[in-house]
Amino acid sequence: MNVVETILVYAVIPLAIYLVVGAATLRKKFSGTPRYRPGQPWEYPAMWWTANPEGVGAGHHAVDPGSVVPSGALTAAGGARGKW
């Protein structure tokens, strides 16, 4: 190969590949809707997600502080307790 072919194969073609990949990844950044920045007003309705299908707060029962919990009842204490 002469010098021109060598430069074409080892410099120009890899550079062209990098430019095509770079243009493909940056294309989304320069087009489309502008991103939200802190301090800007939020113009969209609130969307809340909960793992509880009945909704937030459903299924939670308050217990009076002085009441006695029956033996074997499920409580919110949970945790990684065990007897060693």
Short mmCIF file of C-alpha atoms in Angstrom, two decimals, residues 14-30:
data_model
loop_
_atom_site.label_atom_id
_atom_site.label_comp_id
_atom_site.label_asym_id
_atom_site.label_seq_id
_atom_site.Cartn_x
_atom_site.Cartn_y
_atom_site.Cartn_z
CA PRO A 14 -11.74 4.97 11.78
CA LEU A 15 -12.27 8.72 12.15
CA ALA A 16 -15.37 8.50 9.97
CA ILE A 17 -16.70 5.64 12.10
CA TYR A 18 -16.16 7.65 15.30
CA LEU A 19 -17.89 10.67 13.78
CA VAL A 20 -20.91 8.63 12.65
CA VAL A 21 -21.28 6.97 16.06
CA GLY A 22 -20.80 10.30 17.84
CA ALA A 23 -23.39 12.01 15.64
CA ALA A 24 -25.84 9.17 16.27
CA THR A 25 -25.47 9.45 20.04
CA LEU A 26 -25.60 13.25 20.18
CA ARG A 27 -28.54 13.54 17.80
CA LYS A 28 -31.08 13.08 20.62
CA LYS A 29 -29.36 15.70 22.75
CA PHE A 30 -29.74 18.50 20.24
#
